[in-house]
Amino acid sequence: MHAFDYQAPRKLADAITQLSQLNGSARPLAGGTDLIDQMRVGRLAPQTVIDVKKLPELNVLQADDTGLRLGAAVPCYRIYGNEQIVKHYSALADSCHIIGGVQIQSRASVGGNLCNSGPAADSTPSLIALGGVCVIAGPQGTREVAAEAFCVGPGKNVLQPGELLVEIRFPAARPYSGSHYRRFIPRNEMDIAVVGVGAAVELDPSGKTIVSARIGLGAVAPTPLYAEAASQMLAGQEVNETTLQQAADAAKAIISPITDMRGTREYRIHVTGVLVQRVLQAAVQRARGETIDYRPGR
Amino acid sequence: MKTKTVVSTTINGGPVEFLCEPRQTLLEVLRNTLGLTGTKEGCSNGNCGACTVLMDGQPVVSCLVLAVEAEGAELRTIEGVACAGHLDDVQQAFLEGAALQCGICTPGFIMQTETLLEHNSTPTEDEIRFHLAGNLCRCTGYDKIVRAVQAAAAKRQAASQK
């Protein structure tokens, strides 16, 4: 690995100052599972690595009736180890359970997964489905960006030099709501999504009608997508095969997948339709308080 | 700038200080600086799990940890598993069940198994396979490893019920 400086600031303001002064030649280090590998192969060669794990703001993990605050450096194992998240933000816990293996989950953070901005990132469709808002600190102050607007291309995002993702905030969990994330991979574990779908739904008290829904899609476009039309057309609809099929068709209409070693464009389009329906169905079941037939790695 | 840093850690229960550059991984320092060569280098990109060690109780692949990040951390490596010259239940089960051939992946599998059994004393086969998915073995075909983990779990379970 190339030689670099290492800083581990304990104050957010110091981290922002360091990032600003180094003007793009520094990289934040959270779990390092992407960054260290990218430095090892020479794809990235920052002059300074700024370890952000000692910043209290980036370690916040707080779920209560005002919503969820997820610090950008919180590793996956803390996320799926949090009962409130498993119960009320299930899609996020689902994602964290299948990012790499257990060793990777000890270190990898959802904030890092988002900032790495890979099109197939497993946590981003869940952030989109759950209405996540990214809180970004920079030399000019703080700004907020919706999760679906954070990535702008493969490996590219809205962060400007000197800016740092601090946390992702989610609205309070509503009654009669549920969410799920699932990806399709040809192996059982340790693979990159061919297609990944996150969905969150809120039902009426009868459990039969959808009040609102949000669908996030991964690995089918240069960035993770919010399937806006598909999500909005579900509002007020009864849960049945026809409405879920229509949402799946609307989701398929906005994707632009590539053909690569994991699947052809046509295959990914087909799988998107299947997964959207299955994930919506699972989110509905969870919203009804039912247990879904899903185990990661199966 | 880019100078060596002193890092203070606890390794296998004892205090250890070492000098390293920021670019050195924990795996490099364990093996090359500290001579703890039980931890193996496999892929060096986080896929194979051969370099698994415990950092503050969590299993990590030491090839994707900078050694400077270990400041203040409590580390456990394969050298800290056997006690007073006696193999522990997991090591013994791997040995008796022939759950290894070339042995390069074994320290990582054993460390990862220790973390599984610590949290789940009666894992199912699915749970074992899922927990060990980040550890690759190119020799055994995994079945003997899974059976060794089951044997170690059963032995510990029996011991705890005595």
XYZ file of C-alpha atoms in Angstrom:
460
model
C 0.000 0.000 0.000
C 1.194 3.549 -0.704
C 2.405 5.706 2.209
C -0.150 8.064 3.735
C -0.829 10.054 6.881
C -3.393 8.904 9.415
C -5.530 11.207 11.511
C -8.202 10.203 14.002
C -9.970 13.419 15.067
C -12.322 13.352 18.039
C -14.307 16.441 17.081
C -16.487 16.771 14.000
C -15.321 20.359 13.445
C -11.690 19.175 13.382
C -12.533 16.455 10.856
C -14.257 19.000 8.586
C -11.289 21.390 8.890
C -8.852 18.606 8.013
C -10.967 17.428 5.085
C -11.327 21.013 3.800
C -7.665 21.893 4.130
C -6.614 18.745 2.317
C -9.045 19.677 -0.474
C -9.874 16.300 -1.903
C -6.577 14.534 -1.181
C -7.957 12.954 2.007
C -10.447 10.098 2.384
C -12.575 9.370 5.427
C -12.084 5.889 6.891
C -15.006 4.193 8.610
C -14.948 0.368 8.498
C -12.331 0.364 5.741
C -13.749 -2.691 3.992
C -13.927 -0.795 0.696
C -11.291 1.910 1.245
C -8.410 -0.286 2.440
C -8.931 -2.732 -0.424
C -9.136 0.118 -2.951
C -5.881 1.582 -1.599
C -4.224 -1.825 -1.667
C -4.953 -2.303 -5.365
C -3.985 1.310 -6.106
C -7.392 2.528 -7.244
C -7.342 5.190 -4.524
C -4.205 6.861 -3.172
C -5.227 9.525 -0.660
C -2.394 11.494 0.982
C -4.255 11.375 4.277
C -6.718 8.907 5.730
C -9.043 10.451 8.291
C -10.446 7.831 10.645
C -13.965 9.062 11.490
C -14.818 6.293 13.957
C -13.860 8.379 16.983
C -16.368 11.125 16.140
C -19.377 10.785 18.478
C -21.786 12.194 15.854
C -20.926 9.373 13.464
C -21.506 6.710 16.132
C -25.050 7.740 17.044
C -27.575 4.908 16.890
C -30.840 6.037 18.358
C -34.291 4.680 17.555
C -37.248 6.135 19.416
C -40.698 7.593 18.701
C -39.159 10.572 16.913
C -37.458 8.352 14.362
C -34.091 6.715 13.773
C -30.706 8.414 13.746
C -28.008 6.252 12.194
C -24.450 7.595 12.489
C -22.491 7.172 9.274
C -19.751 5.060 10.895
C -22.009 2.623 12.790
C -21.039 -0.903 11.704
C -23.594 -3.410 10.417
C -23.473 -5.670 13.476
C -24.647 -2.853 15.751
C -27.520 -2.134 13.378
C -28.943 -5.662 13.227
C -28.185 -6.030 16.922
C -30.634 -3.228 17.702
C -34.113 -4.598 18.466
C -35.885 -1.373 17.521
C -34.281 -1.430 14.085
C -35.054 -5.115 13.552
C -38.687 -4.424 14.452
C -39.396 -1.030 12.911
C -36.730 -0.621 10.204
C -36.509 -4.275 9.183
C -35.262 -3.616 5.644
C -32.152 -1.955 7.060
C -31.438 -4.922 9.336
C -32.036 -7.287 6.376
C -29.454 -5.388 4.323
C -26.855 -5.356 7.094
C -27.166 -9.124 7.554
C -26.043 -9.861 3.990
C -23.312 -7.294 3.356
C -20.213 -9.493 3.061
C -19.712 -12.092 5.770
C -19.875 -11.691 9.535
C -16.287 -10.378 9.699
C -17.104 -7.636 7.183
C -20.270 -6.775 9.149
C -18.109 -6.166 12.230
C -16.526 -3.207 10.451
C -18.531 -2.126 7.395
C -20.892 0.802 7.928
C -24.058 1.760 6.092
C -22.657 5.280 5.734
C -19.571 3.841 4.052
C -21.697 1.630 1.819
C -23.579 4.753 0.707
C -20.432 6.874 0.218
C -18.742 4.109 -1.781
C -21.748 4.641 -4.042
C -21.687 1.298 -5.800
C -24.803 0.681 -7.922
C -25.316 -2.699 -6.197
C -24.838 -1.445 -2.608
C -27.068 -3.644 -0.448
C -28.079 -1.012 2.092
C -29.006 1.861 -0.220
C -32.351 0.498 -1.528
C -33.380 0.071 2.128
C -32.372 3.657 2.946
C -34.496 4.808 0.014
C -37.465 2.610 0.974
C -37.368 3.806 4.584
C -37.246 7.478 3.588
C -33.686 8.096 4.775
C -32.266 11.618 4.711
C -28.493 12.083 4.607
C -27.089 14.746 6.907
C -23.897 16.164 5.419
C -21.518 18.480 7.294
C -19.099 20.724 5.459
C -17.169 23.964 5.752
C -20.323 25.937 4.839
C -22.456 24.200 7.455
C -24.869 21.288 7.306
C -27.170 20.218 4.491
C -29.612 17.379 3.940
C -30.008 15.191 0.874
C -32.605 12.454 0.329
C -31.044 8.973 0.189
C -32.206 8.515 -3.421
C -30.408 11.721 -4.468
C -27.083 10.939 -2.781
C -25.456 8.822 -5.488
C -24.967 10.428 -8.899
C -23.102 7.695 -10.768
C -21.112 4.503 -10.165
C -18.702 5.446 -7.342
C -19.876 9.068 -7.455
C -22.014 11.054 -5.032
C -23.016 14.574 -4.041
C -20.238 15.027 -1.451
C -18.018 18.000 -2.245
C -14.384 18.265 -1.075
C -14.435 18.994 2.645
C -17.869 17.458 3.175
C -18.562 14.451 5.376
C -21.655 12.263 5.713
C -22.556 12.501 9.407
C -25.733 10.486 9.789
C -28.821 9.200 8.066
C -32.173 10.112 9.635
C -35.418 8.243 9.212
C -38.967 9.231 10.074
C -40.714 7.618 13.033
C -42.097 4.158 12.326
C -45.831 4.265 11.603
C -48.315 1.710 12.940
C -49.292 -1.022 10.431
C -46.016 -0.574 8.575
C -43.363 -3.063 7.498
C -40.316 -3.290 5.280
C -37.966 -5.799 3.699
C -34.813 -5.986 1.583
C -33.882 -8.927 -0.552
C -31.398 -9.434 -3.335
C -31.011 -12.075 -5.966
C -27.605 -13.773 -6.118
C -26.662 -17.116 -7.685
C -24.805 -18.158 -4.513
C -26.114 -18.478 -0.976
C -23.965 -15.756 0.578
C -20.991 -13.477 -0.039
C -22.034 -12.167 -3.427
C -22.940 -8.949 -5.215
C -26.600 -8.391 -6.026
C -27.819 -9.212 -9.524
C -30.852 -7.183 -8.448
C -31.637 -5.815 -4.966
C -35.020 -4.503 -3.856
C -35.990 -2.702 -0.670
C -39.611 -1.850 0.043
C -41.560 -0.272 2.880
C -45.349 -0.172 3.124
C -47.911 1.318 5.460
C -51.321 -0.368 5.544
C -54.684 0.795 6.839
C -55.781 -0.782 10.147
C -57.666 -3.537 8.265
C -54.353 -4.665 6.734
C -55.968 -4.890 3.305
C -55.240 -1.512 1.748
C -51.904 0.192 1.170
C -51.741 3.714 2.588
C -48.271 4.420 1.201
C -45.294 2.539 -0.176
C -41.688 3.235 -1.110
C -39.586 0.978 -3.321
C -35.798 1.221 -3.729
C -33.954 -0.669 -6.473
C -30.279 -1.684 -6.644
C -27.936 -3.048 -9.341
C -30.262 -2.092 -12.199
C -29.037 1.426 -13.056
C -25.868 3.551 -12.626
C -27.169 4.456 -9.141
C -29.647 2.925 -6.720
C -33.121 4.169 -7.678
C -36.297 5.293 -5.992
C -39.141 3.734 -7.998
C -41.364 6.753 -7.521
C -44.223 5.987 -9.915
C -44.392 2.355 -8.781
C -44.475 3.492 -5.152
C -47.103 6.178 -5.617
C -49.481 4.027 -7.650
C -49.771 1.641 -4.688
C -51.229 4.328 -2.392
C -54.904 3.622 -1.738
C -54.765 0.271 -3.536
C -55.886 -3.043 -2.153
C -53.096 -5.579 -1.622
C -53.556 -8.189 -4.325
C -51.675 -9.838 -7.167
C -52.839 -7.285 -9.704
C -51.704 -4.199 -7.799
C -48.340 -5.733 -6.911
C -47.877 -6.810 -10.541
C -48.668 -3.273 -11.725
C -46.106 -1.835 -9.288
C -43.539 -4.364 -10.526
C -44.204 -3.338 -14.138
C -43.832 0.341 -13.230
C -40.526 -0.423 -11.465
C -39.266 -2.343 -14.502
C -40.080 0.661 -16.689
C -37.542 2.967 -14.991
C -34.502 0.680 -14.831
C -31.536 0.580 -17.205
C -29.528 -2.496 -16.215
C -26.325 -3.572 -17.910
C -25.301 -7.011 -19.083
C -22.336 -8.384 -17.139
C -21.021 -11.641 -15.650
C -23.861 -11.694 -13.124
C -26.694 -11.437 -15.595
C -27.945 -10.017 -18.849
C -29.976 -6.849 -19.121
C -33.123 -8.846 -19.992
C -32.567 -11.205 -17.072
C -32.170 -8.317 -14.622
C -35.365 -6.692 -15.891
C -37.271 -9.940 -15.363
C -35.768 -10.533 -11.907
C -36.639 -6.955 -10.901
C -40.310 -7.649 -11.599
C -40.260 -10.857 -9.572
C -38.343 -9.389 -6.643
C -40.455 -6.225 -6.398
C -43.565 -8.363 -5.948
C -41.964 -10.726 -3.439
C -40.411 -7.928 -1.398
C -43.658 -5.938 -1.360
C -45.526 -9.059 -0.254
C -43.005 -9.615 2.549
C -43.237 -5.969 3.638
C -47.046 -6.301 3.713
C -46.790 -9.448 5.826
C -44.537 -7.682 8.288
C -46.925 -4.711 8.367
C -49.651 -7.183 9.346
C -47.468 -8.487 12.152
C -46.854 -11.787 10.396
C -43.506 -13.565 10.238
C -42.048 -13.852 6.767
C -40.517 -16.992 5.349
C -37.070 -15.542 4.770
C -33.675 -16.497 6.055
C -30.561 -14.826 4.725
C -28.357 -17.294 2.940
C -31.245 -19.442 1.767
C 4.527 13.124 8.110
C 4.000 9.478 7.282
C 6.088 8.612 10.303
C 5.826 5.501 12.367
C 3.360 5.501 15.215
C 3.432 3.671 18.519
C 0.302 1.589 18.976
C -0.671 0.131 22.361
C -2.929 -2.907 22.372
C -3.767 -5.948 24.404
C -3.097 -9.185 22.546
C -4.262 -12.511 23.976
C -4.561 -10.959 27.404
C -1.188 -9.237 27.614
C -0.164 -5.656 26.814
C 1.653 -5.285 23.485
C 3.148 -2.123 22.013
C 4.365 -1.931 18.473
C 5.641 0.609 15.981
C 3.986 0.767 12.578
C 3.362 2.931 9.534
C -0.218 3.976 8.774
C -0.102 1.947 5.563
C 0.554 -1.321 7.362
C -2.378 -3.620 7.942
C -2.982 -5.338 11.239
C -2.268 -8.632 9.456
C 1.193 -7.431 8.375
C 2.059 -6.242 11.866
C 0.806 -9.389 13.570
C 2.824 -11.621 11.288
C 5.901 -9.594 10.347
C 6.458 -7.310 13.325
C 5.113 -9.377 16.194
C 5.876 -12.841 14.816
C 2.328 -14.051 15.431
C 2.312 -16.139 12.275
C -0.628 -18.298 13.304
C -2.873 -15.753 11.609
C -2.652 -16.541 7.887
C -2.642 -14.360 4.806
C -5.005 -15.678 2.156
C -6.518 -13.290 -0.348
C -5.586 -9.999 1.370
C -8.814 -8.410 0.142
C -11.321 -9.464 2.747
C -12.898 -12.391 0.933
C -11.339 -15.510 2.434
C -11.334 -15.011 6.205
C -7.957 -16.739 6.727
C -6.700 -13.695 8.655
C -9.700 -13.516 11.026
C -8.853 -12.236 14.501
C -11.069 -10.841 17.249
C -10.917 -7.108 17.833
C -12.740 -5.998 20.980
C -14.651 -9.276 20.767
C -15.753 -8.861 17.150
C -14.367 -11.050 14.364
C -12.567 -8.964 11.739
C -10.417 -9.747 8.727
C -7.079 -8.299 9.796
C -6.076 -7.607 6.167
C -8.774 -4.893 6.082
C -7.776 -3.228 9.358
C -4.989 -0.664 9.566
C -2.648 -1.532 12.407
C -2.954 2.051 13.708
C -6.690 1.462 14.170
C -5.860 -1.156 16.805
C -4.776 1.560 19.279
C -6.415 0.716 22.583
C -8.030 -2.432 21.185
C -8.178 -5.846 22.738
C -7.071 -8.424 20.181
C -7.334 -12.174 20.247
C -5.492 -14.346 17.757
C -5.237 -18.092 17.194
C -2.182 -18.125 19.487
C -4.490 -17.210 22.374
C -6.973 -20.040 21.889
C -5.128 -23.034 23.336
C -4.771 -22.842 27.110
C -1.639 -23.999 28.953
C -0.615 -26.281 26.124
C -4.063 -27.844 25.724
C -6.091 -27.419 22.565
C -9.538 -25.960 23.176
C -12.742 -27.796 22.196
C -12.927 -26.233 18.739
C -9.298 -26.982 17.895
C -9.667 -30.526 19.206
C -12.840 -31.084 17.176
C -11.168 -29.831 13.974
C -8.236 -32.167 14.614
C -10.330 -35.229 15.467
C -12.791 -34.615 12.651
C -10.060 -34.052 10.032
C -11.657 -30.698 9.298
C -8.504 -29.438 7.619
C -6.094 -30.470 4.938
C -3.565 -27.793 4.032
C -4.432 -25.835 7.166
C -4.107 -22.283 5.840
C -7.783 -21.490 6.416
C -7.948 -23.258 9.775
C -6.916 -20.469 12.187
C -9.536 -18.203 10.611
C -12.227 -20.906 10.807
C -11.373 -21.562 14.450
C -11.515 -17.881 15.426
C -14.805 -17.460 13.582
C -16.215 -20.618 15.210
C -15.243 -19.292 18.642
C -17.382 -16.184 18.026
C -20.307 -18.310 16.831
C -20.302 -20.595 19.861
C -19.890 -17.670 22.217
C -23.230 -16.230 21.056
C -25.036 -19.409 20.035
C -24.188 -22.567 21.940
C -26.512 -24.766 19.849
C -26.234 -23.556 16.248
C -28.112 -25.321 13.472
C -26.254 -26.442 10.360
C -27.721 -23.449 8.475
C -26.543 -21.075 11.176
C -23.058 -22.595 11.113
C -22.812 -22.318 7.337
C -24.114 -18.725 7.372
C -21.758 -17.650 10.142
C -18.772 -19.245 8.396
C -19.670 -17.905 4.934
C -16.837 -15.386 5.166
C -14.259 -18.163 5.545
C -13.159 -20.031 2.444
C -11.643 -23.505 2.383
C -10.388 -24.950 -0.886
C -9.568 -28.416 0.468
C -12.267 -29.942 2.629
C -15.537 -29.145 0.894
C -16.769 -27.711 4.204
C -18.774 -30.743 5.416
C -16.093 -31.892 7.848
C -15.723 -28.323 9.105
C -19.456 -28.080 9.776
C -19.381 -31.438 11.571
C -16.394 -30.337 13.657
C -18.244 -27.196 14.718
C -21.265 -29.302 15.651
C -19.011 -31.657 17.645
C -17.363 -28.749 19.482
C -20.772 -27.238 20.249
C -22.050 -30.565 21.577
C -18.955 -31.058 23.736
C -19.270 -27.606 25.258
C -22.981 -28.083 25.772
C -22.356 -31.396 27.566
C -19.635 -29.804 29.715
C -21.907 -26.930 30.697
C -24.637 -29.330 31.810
C -22.386 -31.309 34.133
